[in-house]
PDB file of C-alpha atoms in Angstrom:
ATOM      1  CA  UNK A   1      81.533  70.271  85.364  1.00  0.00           C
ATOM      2  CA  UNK A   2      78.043  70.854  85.824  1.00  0.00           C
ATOM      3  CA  UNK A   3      76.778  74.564  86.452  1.00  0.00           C
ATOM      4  CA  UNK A   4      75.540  74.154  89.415  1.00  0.00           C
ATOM      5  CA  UNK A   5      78.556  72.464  91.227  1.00  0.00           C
ATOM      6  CA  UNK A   6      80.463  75.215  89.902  1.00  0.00           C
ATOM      7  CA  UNK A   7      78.712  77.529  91.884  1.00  0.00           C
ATOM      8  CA  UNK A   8      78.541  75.570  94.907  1.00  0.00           C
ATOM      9  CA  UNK A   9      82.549  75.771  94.403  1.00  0.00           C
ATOM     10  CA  UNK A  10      82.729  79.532  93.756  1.00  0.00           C
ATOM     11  CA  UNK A  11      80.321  79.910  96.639  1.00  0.00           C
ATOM     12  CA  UNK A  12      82.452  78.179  99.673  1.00  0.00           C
ATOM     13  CA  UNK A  13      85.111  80.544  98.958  1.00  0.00           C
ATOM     14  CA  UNK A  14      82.811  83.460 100.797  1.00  0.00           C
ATOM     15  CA  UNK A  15      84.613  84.659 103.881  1.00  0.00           C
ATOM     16  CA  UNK A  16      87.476  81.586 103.373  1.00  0.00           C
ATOM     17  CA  UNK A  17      90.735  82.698 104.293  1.00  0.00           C
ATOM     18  CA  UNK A  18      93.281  81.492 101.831  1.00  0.00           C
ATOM     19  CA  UNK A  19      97.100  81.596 101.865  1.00  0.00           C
ATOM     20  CA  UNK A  20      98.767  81.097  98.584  1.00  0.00           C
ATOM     21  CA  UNK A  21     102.533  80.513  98.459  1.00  0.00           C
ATOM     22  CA  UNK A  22     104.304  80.762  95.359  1.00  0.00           C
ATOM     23  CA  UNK A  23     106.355  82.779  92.494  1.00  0.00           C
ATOM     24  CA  UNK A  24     105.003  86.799  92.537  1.00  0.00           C
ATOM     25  CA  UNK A  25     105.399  89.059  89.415  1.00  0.00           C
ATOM     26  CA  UNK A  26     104.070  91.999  87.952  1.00  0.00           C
ATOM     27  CA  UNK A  27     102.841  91.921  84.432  1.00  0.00           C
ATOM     28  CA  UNK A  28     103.097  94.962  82.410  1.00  0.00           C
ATOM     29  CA  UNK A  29     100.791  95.734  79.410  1.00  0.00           C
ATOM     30  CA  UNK A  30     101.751  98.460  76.757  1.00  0.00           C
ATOM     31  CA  UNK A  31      99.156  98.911  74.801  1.00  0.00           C
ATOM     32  CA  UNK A  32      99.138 100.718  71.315  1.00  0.00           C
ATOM     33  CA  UNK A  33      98.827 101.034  67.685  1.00  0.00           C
ATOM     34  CA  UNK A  34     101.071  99.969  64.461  1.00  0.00           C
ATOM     35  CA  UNK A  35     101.079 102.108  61.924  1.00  0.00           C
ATOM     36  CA  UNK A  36     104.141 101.779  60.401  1.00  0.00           C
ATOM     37  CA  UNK A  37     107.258  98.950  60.559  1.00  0.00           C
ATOM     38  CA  UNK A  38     110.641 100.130  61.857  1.00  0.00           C
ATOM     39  CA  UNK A  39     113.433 101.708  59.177  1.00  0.00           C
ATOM     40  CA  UNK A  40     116.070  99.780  61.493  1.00  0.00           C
ATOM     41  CA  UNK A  41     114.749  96.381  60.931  1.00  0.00           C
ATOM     42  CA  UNK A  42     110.997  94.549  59.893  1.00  0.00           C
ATOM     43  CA  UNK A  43     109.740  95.074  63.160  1.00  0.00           C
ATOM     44  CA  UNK A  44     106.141  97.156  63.748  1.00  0.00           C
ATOM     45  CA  UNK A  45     106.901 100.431  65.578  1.00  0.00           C
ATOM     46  CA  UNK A  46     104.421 100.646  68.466  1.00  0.00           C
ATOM     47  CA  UNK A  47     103.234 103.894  69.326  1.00  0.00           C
ATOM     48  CA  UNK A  48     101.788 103.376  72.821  1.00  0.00           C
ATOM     49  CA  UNK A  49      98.419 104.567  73.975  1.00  0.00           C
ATOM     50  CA  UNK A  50      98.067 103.334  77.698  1.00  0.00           C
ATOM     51  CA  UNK A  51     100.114 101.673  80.382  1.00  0.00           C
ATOM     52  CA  UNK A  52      99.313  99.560  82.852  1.00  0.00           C
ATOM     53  CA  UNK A  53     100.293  97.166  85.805  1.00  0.00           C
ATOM     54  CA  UNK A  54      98.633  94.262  87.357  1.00  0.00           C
ATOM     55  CA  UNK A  55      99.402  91.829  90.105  1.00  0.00           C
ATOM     56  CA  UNK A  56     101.066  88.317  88.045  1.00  0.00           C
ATOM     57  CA  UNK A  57     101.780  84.724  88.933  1.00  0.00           C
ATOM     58  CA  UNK A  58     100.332  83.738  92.644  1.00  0.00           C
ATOM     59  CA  UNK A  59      99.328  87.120  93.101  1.00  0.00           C
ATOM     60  CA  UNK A  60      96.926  86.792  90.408  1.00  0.00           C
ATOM     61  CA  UNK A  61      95.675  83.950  92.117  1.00  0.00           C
ATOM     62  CA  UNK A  62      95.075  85.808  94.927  1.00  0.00           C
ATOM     63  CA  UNK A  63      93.726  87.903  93.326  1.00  0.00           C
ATOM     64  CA  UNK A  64      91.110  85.209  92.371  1.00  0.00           C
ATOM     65  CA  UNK A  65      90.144  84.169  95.635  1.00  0.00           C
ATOM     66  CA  UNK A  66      89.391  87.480  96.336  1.00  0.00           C
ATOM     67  CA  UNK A  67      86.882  88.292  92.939  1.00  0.00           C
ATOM     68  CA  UNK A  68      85.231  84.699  94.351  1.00  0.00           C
ATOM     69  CA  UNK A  69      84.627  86.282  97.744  1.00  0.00           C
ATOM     70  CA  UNK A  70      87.586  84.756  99.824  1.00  0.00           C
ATOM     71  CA  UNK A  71      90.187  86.890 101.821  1.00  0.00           C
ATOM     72  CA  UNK A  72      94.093  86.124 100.668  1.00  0.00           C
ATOM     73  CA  UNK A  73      97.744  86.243 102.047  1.00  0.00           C
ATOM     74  CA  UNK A  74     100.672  86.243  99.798  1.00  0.00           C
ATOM     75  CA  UNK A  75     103.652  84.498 100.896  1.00  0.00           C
ATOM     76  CA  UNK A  76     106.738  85.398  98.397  1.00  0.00           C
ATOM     77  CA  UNK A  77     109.760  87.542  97.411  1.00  0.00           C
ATOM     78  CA  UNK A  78     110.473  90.423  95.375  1.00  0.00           C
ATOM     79  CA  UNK A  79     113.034  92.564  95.205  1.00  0.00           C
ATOM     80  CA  UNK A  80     113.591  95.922  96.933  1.00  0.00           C
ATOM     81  CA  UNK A  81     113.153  97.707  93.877  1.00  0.00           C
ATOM     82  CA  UNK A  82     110.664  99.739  92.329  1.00  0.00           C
ATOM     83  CA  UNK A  83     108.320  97.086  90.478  1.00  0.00           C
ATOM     84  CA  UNK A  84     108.522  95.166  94.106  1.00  0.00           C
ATOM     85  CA  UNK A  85     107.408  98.436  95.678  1.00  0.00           C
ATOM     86  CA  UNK A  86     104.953  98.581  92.724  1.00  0.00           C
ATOM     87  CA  UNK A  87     103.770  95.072  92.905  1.00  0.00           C
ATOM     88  CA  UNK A  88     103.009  95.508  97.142  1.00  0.00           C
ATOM     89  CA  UNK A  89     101.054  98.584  96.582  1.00  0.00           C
ATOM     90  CA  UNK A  90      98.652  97.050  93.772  1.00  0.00           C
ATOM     91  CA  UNK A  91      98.129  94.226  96.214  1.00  0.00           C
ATOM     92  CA  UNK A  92      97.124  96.150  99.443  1.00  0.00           C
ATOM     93  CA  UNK A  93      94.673  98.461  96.920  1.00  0.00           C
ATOM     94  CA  UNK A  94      93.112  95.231  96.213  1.00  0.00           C
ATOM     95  CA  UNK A  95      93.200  93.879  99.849  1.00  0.00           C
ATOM     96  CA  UNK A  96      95.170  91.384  99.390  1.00  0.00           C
ATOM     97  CA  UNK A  97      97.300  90.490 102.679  1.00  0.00           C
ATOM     98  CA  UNK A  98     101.236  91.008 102.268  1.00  0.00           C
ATOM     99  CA  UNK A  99     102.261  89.871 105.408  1.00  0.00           C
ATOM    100  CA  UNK A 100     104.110  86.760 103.974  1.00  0.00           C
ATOM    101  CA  UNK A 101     105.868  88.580 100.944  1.00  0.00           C
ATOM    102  CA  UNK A 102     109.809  89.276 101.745  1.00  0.00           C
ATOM    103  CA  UNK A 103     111.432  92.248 100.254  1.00  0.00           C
ATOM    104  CA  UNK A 104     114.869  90.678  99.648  1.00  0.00           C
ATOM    105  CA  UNK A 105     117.816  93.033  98.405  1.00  0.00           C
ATOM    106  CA  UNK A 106     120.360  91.805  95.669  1.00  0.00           C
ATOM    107  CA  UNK A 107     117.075  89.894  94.221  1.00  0.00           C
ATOM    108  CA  UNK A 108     115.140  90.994  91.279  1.00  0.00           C
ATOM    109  CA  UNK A 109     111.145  91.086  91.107  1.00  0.00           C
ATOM    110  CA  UNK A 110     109.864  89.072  88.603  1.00  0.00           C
ATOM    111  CA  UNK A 111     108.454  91.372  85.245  1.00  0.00           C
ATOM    112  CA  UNK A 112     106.677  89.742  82.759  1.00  0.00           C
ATOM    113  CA  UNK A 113     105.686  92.623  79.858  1.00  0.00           C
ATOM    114  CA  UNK A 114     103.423  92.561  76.924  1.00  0.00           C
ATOM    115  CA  UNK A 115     103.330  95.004  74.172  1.00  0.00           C
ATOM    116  CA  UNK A 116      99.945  94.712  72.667  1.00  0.00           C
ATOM    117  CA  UNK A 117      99.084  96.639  69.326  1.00  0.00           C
ATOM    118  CA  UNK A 118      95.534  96.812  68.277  1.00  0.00           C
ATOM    119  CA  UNK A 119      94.936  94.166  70.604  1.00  0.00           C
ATOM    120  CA  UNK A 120      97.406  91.364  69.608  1.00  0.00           C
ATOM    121  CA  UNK A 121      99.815  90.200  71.446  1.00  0.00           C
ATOM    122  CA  UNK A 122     103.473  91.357  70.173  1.00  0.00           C
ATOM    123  CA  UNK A 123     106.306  90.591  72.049  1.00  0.00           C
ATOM    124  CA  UNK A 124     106.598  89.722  76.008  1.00  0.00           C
ATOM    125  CA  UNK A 125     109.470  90.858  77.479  1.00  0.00           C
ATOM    126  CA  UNK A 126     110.596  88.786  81.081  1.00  0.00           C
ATOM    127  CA  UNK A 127     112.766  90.302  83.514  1.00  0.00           C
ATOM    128  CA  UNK A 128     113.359  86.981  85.612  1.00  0.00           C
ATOM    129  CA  UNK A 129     115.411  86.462  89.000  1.00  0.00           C
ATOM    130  CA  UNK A 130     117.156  82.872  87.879  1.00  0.00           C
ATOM    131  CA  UNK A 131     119.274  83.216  91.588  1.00  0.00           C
ATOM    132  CA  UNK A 132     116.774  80.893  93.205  1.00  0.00           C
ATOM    133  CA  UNK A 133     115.635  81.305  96.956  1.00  0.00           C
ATOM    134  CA  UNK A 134     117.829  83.304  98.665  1.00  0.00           C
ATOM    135  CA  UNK A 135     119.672  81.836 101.867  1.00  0.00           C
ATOM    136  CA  UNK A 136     119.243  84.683 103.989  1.00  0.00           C
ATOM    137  CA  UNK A 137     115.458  85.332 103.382  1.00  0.00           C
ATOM    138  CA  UNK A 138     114.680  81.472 103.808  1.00  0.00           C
ATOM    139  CA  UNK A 139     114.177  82.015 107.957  1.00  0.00           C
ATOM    140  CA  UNK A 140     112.606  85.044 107.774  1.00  0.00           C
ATOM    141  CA  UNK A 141     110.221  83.427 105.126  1.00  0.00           C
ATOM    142  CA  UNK A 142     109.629  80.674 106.905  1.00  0.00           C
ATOM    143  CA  UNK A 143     108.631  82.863 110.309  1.00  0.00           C
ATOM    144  CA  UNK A 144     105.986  84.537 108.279  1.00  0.00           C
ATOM    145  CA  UNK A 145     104.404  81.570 106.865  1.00  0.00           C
ATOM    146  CA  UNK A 146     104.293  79.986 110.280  1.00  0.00           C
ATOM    147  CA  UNK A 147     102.226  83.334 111.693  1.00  0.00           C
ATOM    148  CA  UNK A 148     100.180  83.196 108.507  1.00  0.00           C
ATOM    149  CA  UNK A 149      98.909  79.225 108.096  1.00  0.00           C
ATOM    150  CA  UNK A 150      97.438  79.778 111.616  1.00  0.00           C
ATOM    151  CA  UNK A 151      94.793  81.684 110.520  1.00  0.00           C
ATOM    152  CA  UNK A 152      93.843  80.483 107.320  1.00  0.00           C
TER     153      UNK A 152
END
């Protein structure tokens, strides 16, 4: 692709408003150093520096069309549980609309984490919801969606 249609892309997202539908997670990042491996097994010991959280999955994609200019709405579920909680409030600090996202109980929020040493990657570590779509959230999900596509 040629520069200059990129930019014409990346440009008509200005003031676009965008729904994007689809799995949300948060990713997790542990970063540290390795100074020494393990006396339990051959594994590097990872003495961590910094923590952090970001949006994952279709709410980094929103997350995208913001950075290019573009306003988003989520539509997905987490769990009511703490990295859901987490995952809402990293959203609305970045403006990102959550009025399609379902807090669904009994349902875990997708966790995706990555310990990093010295800057390579060394293990990721998935807390994954393999239930599927809920029964009970799929009206309510729907109703939001419906309010949501309107506008966008």
């Amino acid at each position: 692709m040629k520069i200059d249609r990129a930019k014409r892309l990346a440009g008509a997202f200005k003031g676009q408003r965008v729904l994007v539908v689809g799995d949300l997670m948060l990713d997790k990042y542990i970063d540290g150093s390795v100074e020494r491996l393990s006396p339990e097994a051959p594994v590097p010991v990872v003495k961590v520096v910094r923590e952090r959280n970001v949006p994952g999955g279709a709410a980094n994609v929103a997350g995208n069309v913001c950075a290019l200019g573009g306003a988003a709405t989520l539509a997905g579920l987490v769990g009511c549980d703490l990295e859901g909680g987490t995952l809402i409030d990293l959203l609305k600090e970045r403006r990102i609309g959550t009025g399609g996202i379902a807090r669904v109980r009994n349902f875990r929020t997708t966790v995706k984490t990555r310990v990093l040493a010295d800057r390579q990657q060394v293990v990721r570590v998935d807390w994954d919801n393999n239930a599927g779509f809920p029964e009970r959230a799929l009206g309510r999900f729907c109703a939001a969606i419906e309010k949501i596509v309107a506008t966008c």
